[in-house]
Short mmCIF file of C-alpha atoms in Angstrom, two decimals:
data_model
loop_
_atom_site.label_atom_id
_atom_site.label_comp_id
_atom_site.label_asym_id
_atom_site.label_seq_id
_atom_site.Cartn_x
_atom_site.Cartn_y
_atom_site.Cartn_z
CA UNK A 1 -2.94 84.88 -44.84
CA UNK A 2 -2.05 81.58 -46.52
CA UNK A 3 -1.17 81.63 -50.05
CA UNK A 4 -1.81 77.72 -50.17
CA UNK A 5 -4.43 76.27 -48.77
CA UNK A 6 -3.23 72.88 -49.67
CA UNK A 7 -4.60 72.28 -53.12
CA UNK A 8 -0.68 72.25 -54.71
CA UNK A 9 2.06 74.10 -55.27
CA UNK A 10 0.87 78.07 -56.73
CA UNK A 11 1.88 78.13 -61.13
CA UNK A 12 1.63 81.53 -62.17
CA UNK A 13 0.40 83.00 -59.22
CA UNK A 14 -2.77 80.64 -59.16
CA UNK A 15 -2.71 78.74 -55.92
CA UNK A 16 -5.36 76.49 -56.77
CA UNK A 17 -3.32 74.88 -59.41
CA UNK A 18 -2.65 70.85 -59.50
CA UNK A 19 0.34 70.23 -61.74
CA UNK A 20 -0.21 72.12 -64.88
CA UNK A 21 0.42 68.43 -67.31
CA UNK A 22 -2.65 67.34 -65.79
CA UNK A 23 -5.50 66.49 -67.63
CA UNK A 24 -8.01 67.47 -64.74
CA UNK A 25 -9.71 70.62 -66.74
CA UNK A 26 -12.38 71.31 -64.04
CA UNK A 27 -9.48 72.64 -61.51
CA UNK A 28 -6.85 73.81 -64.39
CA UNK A 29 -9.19 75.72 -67.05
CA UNK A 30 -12.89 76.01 -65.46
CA UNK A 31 -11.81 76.67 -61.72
CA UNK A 32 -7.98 78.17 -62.25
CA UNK A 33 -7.35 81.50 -60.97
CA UNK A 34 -4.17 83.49 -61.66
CA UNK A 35 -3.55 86.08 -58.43
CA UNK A 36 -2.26 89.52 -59.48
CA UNK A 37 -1.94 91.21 -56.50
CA UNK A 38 -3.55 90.60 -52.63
CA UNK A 39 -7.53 90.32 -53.26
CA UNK A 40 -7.24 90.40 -57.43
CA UNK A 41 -7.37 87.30 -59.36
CA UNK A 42 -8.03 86.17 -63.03
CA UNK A 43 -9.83 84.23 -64.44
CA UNK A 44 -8.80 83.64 -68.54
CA UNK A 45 -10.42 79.94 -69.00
CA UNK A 46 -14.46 80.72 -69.85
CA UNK A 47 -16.77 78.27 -69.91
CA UNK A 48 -19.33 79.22 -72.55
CA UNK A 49 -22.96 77.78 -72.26
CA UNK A 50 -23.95 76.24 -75.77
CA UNK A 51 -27.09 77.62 -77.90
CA UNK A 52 -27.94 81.51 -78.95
CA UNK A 53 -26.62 83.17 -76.27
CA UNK A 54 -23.42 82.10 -75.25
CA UNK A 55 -22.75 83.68 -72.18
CA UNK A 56 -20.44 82.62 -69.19
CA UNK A 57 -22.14 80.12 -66.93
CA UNK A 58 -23.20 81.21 -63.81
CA UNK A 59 -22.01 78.16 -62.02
CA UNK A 60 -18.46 78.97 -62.80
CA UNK A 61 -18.82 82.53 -61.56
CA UNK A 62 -19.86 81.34 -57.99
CA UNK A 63 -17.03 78.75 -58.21
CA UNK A 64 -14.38 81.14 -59.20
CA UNK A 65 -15.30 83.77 -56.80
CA UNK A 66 -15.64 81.16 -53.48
CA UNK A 67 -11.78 80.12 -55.00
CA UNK A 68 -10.62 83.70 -54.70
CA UNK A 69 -12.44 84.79 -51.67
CA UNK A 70 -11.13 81.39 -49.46
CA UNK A 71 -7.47 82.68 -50.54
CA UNK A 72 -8.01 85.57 -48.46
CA UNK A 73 -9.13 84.04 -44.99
CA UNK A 74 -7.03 81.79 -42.71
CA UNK A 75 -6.92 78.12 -43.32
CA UNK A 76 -8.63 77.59 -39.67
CA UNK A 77 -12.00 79.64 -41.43
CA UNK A 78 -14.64 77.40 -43.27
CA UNK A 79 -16.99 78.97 -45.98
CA UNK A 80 -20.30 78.73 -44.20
CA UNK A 81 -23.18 80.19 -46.78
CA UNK A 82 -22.62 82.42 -50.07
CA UNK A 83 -25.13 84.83 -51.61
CA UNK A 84 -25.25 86.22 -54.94
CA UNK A 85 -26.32 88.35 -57.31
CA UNK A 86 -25.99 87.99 -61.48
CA UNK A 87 -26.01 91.41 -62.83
CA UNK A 88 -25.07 91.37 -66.84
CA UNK A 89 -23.82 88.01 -68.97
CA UNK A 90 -20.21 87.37 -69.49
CA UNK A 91 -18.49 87.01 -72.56
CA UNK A 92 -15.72 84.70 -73.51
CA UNK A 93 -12.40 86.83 -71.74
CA UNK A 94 -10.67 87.51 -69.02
CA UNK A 95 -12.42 88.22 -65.63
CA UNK A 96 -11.09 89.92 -62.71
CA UNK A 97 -12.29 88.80 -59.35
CA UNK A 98 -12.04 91.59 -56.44
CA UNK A 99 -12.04 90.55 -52.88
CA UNK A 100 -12.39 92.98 -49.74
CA UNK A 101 -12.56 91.80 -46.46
CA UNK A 102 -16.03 93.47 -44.88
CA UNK A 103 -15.82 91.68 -41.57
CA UNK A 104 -12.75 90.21 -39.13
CA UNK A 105 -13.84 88.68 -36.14
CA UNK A 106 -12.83 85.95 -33.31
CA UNK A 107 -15.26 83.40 -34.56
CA UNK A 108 -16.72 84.61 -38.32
CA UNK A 109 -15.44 86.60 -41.12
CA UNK A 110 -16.88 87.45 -44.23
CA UNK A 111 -15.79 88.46 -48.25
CA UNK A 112 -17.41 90.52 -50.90
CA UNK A 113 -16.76 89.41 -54.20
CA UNK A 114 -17.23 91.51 -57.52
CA UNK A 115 -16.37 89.29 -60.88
CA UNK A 116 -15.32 92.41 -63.29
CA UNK A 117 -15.18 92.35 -67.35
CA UNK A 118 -14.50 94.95 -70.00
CA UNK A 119 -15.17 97.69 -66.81
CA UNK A 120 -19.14 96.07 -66.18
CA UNK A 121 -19.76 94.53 -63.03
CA UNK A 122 -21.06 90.72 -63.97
CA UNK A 123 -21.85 89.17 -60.43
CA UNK A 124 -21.16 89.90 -57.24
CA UNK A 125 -21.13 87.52 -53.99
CA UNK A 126 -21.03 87.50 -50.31
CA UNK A 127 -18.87 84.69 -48.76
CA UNK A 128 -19.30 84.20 -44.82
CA UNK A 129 -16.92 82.00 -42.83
CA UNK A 130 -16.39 80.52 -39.75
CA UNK A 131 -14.10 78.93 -36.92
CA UNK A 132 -15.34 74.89 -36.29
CA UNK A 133 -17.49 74.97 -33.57
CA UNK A 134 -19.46 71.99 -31.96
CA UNK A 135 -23.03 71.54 -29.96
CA UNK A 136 -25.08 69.15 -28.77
CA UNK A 137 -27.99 69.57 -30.01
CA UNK A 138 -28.43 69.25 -33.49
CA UNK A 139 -31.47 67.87 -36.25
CA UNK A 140 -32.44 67.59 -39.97
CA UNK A 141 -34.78 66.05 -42.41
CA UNK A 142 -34.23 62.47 -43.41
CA UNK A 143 -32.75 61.64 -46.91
CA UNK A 144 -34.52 60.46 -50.21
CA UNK A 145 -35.14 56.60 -50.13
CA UNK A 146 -33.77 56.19 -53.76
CA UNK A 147 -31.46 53.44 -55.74
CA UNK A 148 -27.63 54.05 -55.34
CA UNK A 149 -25.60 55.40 -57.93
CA UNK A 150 -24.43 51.66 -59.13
CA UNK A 151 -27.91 50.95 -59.51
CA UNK A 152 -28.53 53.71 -61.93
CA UNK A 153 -27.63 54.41 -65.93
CA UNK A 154 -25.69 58.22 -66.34
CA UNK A 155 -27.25 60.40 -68.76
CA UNK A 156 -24.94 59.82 -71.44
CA UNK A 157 -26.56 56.19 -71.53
CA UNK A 158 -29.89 57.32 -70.87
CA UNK A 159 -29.40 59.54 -74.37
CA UNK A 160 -28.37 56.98 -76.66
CA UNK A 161 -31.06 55.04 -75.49
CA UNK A 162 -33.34 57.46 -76.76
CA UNK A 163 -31.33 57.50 -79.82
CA UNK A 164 -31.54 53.94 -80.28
CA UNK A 165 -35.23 53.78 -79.53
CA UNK A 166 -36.78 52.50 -82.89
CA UNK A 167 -40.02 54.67 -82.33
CA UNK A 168 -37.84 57.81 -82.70
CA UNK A 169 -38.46 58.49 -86.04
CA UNK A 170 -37.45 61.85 -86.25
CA UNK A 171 -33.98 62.58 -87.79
CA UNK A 172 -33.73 66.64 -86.47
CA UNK A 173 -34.12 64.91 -83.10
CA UNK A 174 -31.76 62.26 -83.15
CA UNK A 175 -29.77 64.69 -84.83
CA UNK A 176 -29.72 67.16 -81.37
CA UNK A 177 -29.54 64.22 -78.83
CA UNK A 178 -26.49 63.11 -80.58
CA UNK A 179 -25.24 66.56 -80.30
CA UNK A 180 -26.56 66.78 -77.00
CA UNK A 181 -24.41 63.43 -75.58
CA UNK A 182 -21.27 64.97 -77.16
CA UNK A 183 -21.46 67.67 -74.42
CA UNK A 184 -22.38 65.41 -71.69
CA UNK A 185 -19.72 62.97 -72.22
CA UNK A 186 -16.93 66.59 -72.46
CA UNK A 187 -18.40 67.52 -68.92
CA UNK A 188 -16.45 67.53 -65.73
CA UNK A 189 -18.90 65.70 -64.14
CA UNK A 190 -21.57 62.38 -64.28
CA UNK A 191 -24.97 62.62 -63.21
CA UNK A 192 -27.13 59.47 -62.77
CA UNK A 193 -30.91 60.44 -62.46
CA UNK A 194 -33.18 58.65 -59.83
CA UNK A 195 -36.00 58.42 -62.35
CA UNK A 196 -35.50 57.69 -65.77
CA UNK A 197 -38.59 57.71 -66.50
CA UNK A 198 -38.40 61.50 -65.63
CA UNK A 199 -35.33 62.10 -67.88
CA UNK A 200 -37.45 61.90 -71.17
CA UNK A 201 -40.85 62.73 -70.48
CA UNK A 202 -43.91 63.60 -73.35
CA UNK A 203 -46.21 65.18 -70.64
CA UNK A 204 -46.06 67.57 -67.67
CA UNK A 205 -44.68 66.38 -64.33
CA UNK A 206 -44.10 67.75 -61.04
CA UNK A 207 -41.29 70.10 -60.81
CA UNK A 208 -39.10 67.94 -58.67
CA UNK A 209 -36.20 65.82 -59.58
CA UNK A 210 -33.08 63.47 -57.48
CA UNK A 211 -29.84 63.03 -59.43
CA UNK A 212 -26.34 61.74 -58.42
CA UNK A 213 -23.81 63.60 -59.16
CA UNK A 214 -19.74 63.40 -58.85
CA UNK A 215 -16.64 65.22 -60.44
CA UNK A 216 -15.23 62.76 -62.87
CA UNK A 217 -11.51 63.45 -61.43
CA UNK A 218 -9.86 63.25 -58.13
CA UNK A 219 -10.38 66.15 -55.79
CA UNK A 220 -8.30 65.65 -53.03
CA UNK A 221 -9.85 66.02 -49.32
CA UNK A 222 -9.36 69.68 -49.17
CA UNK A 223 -13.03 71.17 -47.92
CA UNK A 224 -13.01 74.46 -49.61
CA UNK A 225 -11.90 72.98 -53.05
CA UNK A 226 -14.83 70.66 -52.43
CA UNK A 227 -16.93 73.49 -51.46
CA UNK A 228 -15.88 75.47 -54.64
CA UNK A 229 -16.80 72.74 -56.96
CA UNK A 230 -19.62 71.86 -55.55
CA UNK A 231 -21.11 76.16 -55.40
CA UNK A 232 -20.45 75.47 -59.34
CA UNK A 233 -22.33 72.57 -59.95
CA UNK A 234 -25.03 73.52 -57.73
CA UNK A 235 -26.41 76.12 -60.43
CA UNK A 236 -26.58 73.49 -63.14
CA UNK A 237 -29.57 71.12 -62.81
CA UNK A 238 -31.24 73.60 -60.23
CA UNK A 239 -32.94 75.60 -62.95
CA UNK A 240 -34.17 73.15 -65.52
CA UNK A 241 -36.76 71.63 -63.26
CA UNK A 242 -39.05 74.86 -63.18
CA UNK A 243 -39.64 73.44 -66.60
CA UNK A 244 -40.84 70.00 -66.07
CA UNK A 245 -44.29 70.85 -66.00
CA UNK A 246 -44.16 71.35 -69.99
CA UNK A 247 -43.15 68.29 -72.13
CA UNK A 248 -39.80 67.31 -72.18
CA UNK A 249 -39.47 66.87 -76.47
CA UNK A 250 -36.07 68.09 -78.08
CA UNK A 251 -37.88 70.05 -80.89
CA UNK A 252 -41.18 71.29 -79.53
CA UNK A 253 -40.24 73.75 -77.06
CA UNK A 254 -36.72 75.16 -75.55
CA UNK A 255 -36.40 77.57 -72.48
CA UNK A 256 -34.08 80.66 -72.01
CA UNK A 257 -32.95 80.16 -68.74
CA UNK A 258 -30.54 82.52 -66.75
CA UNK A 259 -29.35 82.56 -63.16
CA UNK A 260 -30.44 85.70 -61.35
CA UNK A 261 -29.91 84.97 -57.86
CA UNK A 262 -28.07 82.30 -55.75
CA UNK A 263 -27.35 80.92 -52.16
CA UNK A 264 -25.97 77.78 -50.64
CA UNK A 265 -25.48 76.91 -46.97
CA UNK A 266 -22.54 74.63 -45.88
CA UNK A 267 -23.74 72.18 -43.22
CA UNK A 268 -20.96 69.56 -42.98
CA UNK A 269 -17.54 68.21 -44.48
CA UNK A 270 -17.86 66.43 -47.98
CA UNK A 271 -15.58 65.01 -50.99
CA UNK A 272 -17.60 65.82 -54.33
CA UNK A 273 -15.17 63.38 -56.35
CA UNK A 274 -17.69 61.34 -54.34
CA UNK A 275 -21.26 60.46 -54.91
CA UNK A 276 -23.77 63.20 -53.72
CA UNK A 277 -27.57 63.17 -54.01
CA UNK A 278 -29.14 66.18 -55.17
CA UNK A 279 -32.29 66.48 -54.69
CA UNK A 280 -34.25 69.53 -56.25
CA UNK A 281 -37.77 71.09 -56.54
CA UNK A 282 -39.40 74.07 -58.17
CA UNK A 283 -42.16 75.27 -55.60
CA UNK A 284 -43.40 78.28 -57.59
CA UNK A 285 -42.61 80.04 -61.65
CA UNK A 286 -44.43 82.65 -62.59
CA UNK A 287 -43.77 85.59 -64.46
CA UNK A 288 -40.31 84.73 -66.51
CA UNK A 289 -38.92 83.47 -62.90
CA UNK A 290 -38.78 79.97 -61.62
CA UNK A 291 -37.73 79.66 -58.28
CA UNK A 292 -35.89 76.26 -56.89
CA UNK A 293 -34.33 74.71 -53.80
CA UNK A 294 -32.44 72.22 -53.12
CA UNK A 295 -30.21 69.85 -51.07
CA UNK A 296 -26.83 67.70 -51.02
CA UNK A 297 -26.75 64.40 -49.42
CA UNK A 298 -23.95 62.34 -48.72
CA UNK A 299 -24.19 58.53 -49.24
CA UNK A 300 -24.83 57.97 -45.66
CA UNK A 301 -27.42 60.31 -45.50
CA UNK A 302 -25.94 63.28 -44.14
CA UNK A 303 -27.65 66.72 -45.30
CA UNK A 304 -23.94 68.44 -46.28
CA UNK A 305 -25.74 71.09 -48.19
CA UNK A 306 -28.63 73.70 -49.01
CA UNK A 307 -29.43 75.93 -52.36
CA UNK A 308 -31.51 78.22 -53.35
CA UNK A 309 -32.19 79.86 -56.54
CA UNK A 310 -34.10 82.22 -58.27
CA UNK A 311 -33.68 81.89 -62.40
CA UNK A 312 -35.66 83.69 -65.38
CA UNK A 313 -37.41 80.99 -67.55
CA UNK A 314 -39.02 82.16 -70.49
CA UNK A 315 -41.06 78.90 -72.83
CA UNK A 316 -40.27 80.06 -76.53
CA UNK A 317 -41.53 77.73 -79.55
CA UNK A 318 -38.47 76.06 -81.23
CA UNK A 319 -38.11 76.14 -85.31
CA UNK A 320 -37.00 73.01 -87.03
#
């Protein structure tokens, strides 16, 4: 086993470290694991989602856990797909991430992952990887025809926009977008939607939604750091859209939303300190769950990557 798979030299144990004075916080808080013996890590950096219930996100859980299981396979293995379960919300301390090896073999291997807290089981994940193979025959759906990223305002813009609209006449609102923007501008990541329009919306629309999206720092060009960013961003806009059938008004309604099961299949190499298209749609919520799917696409149109979720969603009427 490889204690480095190239992402820097191991600090404390954590082999996924960059140089501990940097300011990337995505790979030294959110995605920095601290190894304590062979197939235990911790994790002692939470990130918290904002509102009532204040529970670890998801997102970070996968990411974390696809960190620790990759430490346990041989560089020459390349996480393939990931499956998992969310069992009980985190709190804000230390999580222990267990690895055992369920499967060796010539060609794929595969990890079980449980994510651990106060002696509760929060998540747990399998990881399936494989040697680099080739074939000739090969096929898949043609990407989005949609504006490029430099083409596009981010969402930070797109919120002061809405602050700055003069028909917004309601302080409380301007009140929470300005709130709002404040986390979007601290995240580790930009997203520029495809459709505006679509961003700030006063009736129903179809559940489906395009965004770019790209880590704010450098990555580097090692694939399962990508892949481990990218398993934690993939939970984050993938749930929201079950929503967009009701109005999209800060103020009228607000939706408890919560991960319950997720999967994403690796297709080909990608940098996510790059531009990726994600492209996401809702085909069916019903009974407190919204289910969604999605897909990564790389600027030159390469599918690189497949998701699928199932989240509860439950509509509650906000007070102001």
């Amino acid at each position: 086993m490889k204690e480095d798979r190239g992402m820097g030299k191991p600090v404390n144990n954590g082999p996924f470290l960059l140089d501990p004075d940097s300011d990337n916080v995505l790979l030294n808080k959110y995605l920095n694991l601290e190894k304590i013996e062979k197939n235990l890590y911790r994790s002692t950096f939470q990130e918290v989602n904002p509102g009532g219930r204040k529970n670890v996100f998801g997102g970070q859980l996968i990411g974390l856990g696809v960190m620790a299981a990759g430490d346990t396979v041989e560089s020459e293995y390349h996480l393939h797909s990931l499956h998992c379960y969310f069992l009980k919300g985190g709190l804000d301390q230390p999580i222990l991430f267990q690895v055992e090896a369920t499967r060796e073999g010539s060609t794929y291997c595969s990890r079980s992952v449980k994510a651990i807290q106060n002696g509760f089981t929060l998540f747990t994940m399998q990881c399936s990887f494989k040697k680099p193979e080739s074939d000739s025959f090969e096929h898949q759906f043609k990407m989005p025809d949609v504006p490029k990223p430099d083409e596009l305002k981010n969402t930070s813009q797109l919120v002061q926009d809405w602050i700055d609209d003069r028909d917004l006449s309601d302080e409380n609102i301007r009140g929470m977008l300005r709130i709002y923007r404040k986390v979007i501008d601290r995240a580790t990541y930009e997203i520029r939607p495809i459709y505006p329009e679509r961003f700030r919306h006063e009736t129903g629309l179809e559940p489906r939604e395009c965004v770019w999206i790209r880590a704010k720092k450098p990555l580097g060009d090692d694939p399962h750091l990508n892949k481990s960013v990218a398993a934690y961003y993939s939970d984050m806009h993938i749930s929201i859209v079950s929503s967009y059938p009701k109005p999209r008004i800060p103020g009228s309604f607000k939706f408890l939303t919560s991960s319950l099961d997720h999967s994403v299949w690796f297709h080909h190499p990608f940098r996510l300190d790059d531009w990726l298209l994600y492209e996401v749609e809702s085909p069916h919520t019903a009974n407190g769950r919204g289910f969604g799917v999605g897909r990564f696409w790389s600027p030159d149109g390469k599918l690189v990557m497949s998701v699928a979720q199932e989240g509860m969603i439950r509509t509650l009427k906000a007070k102001l």
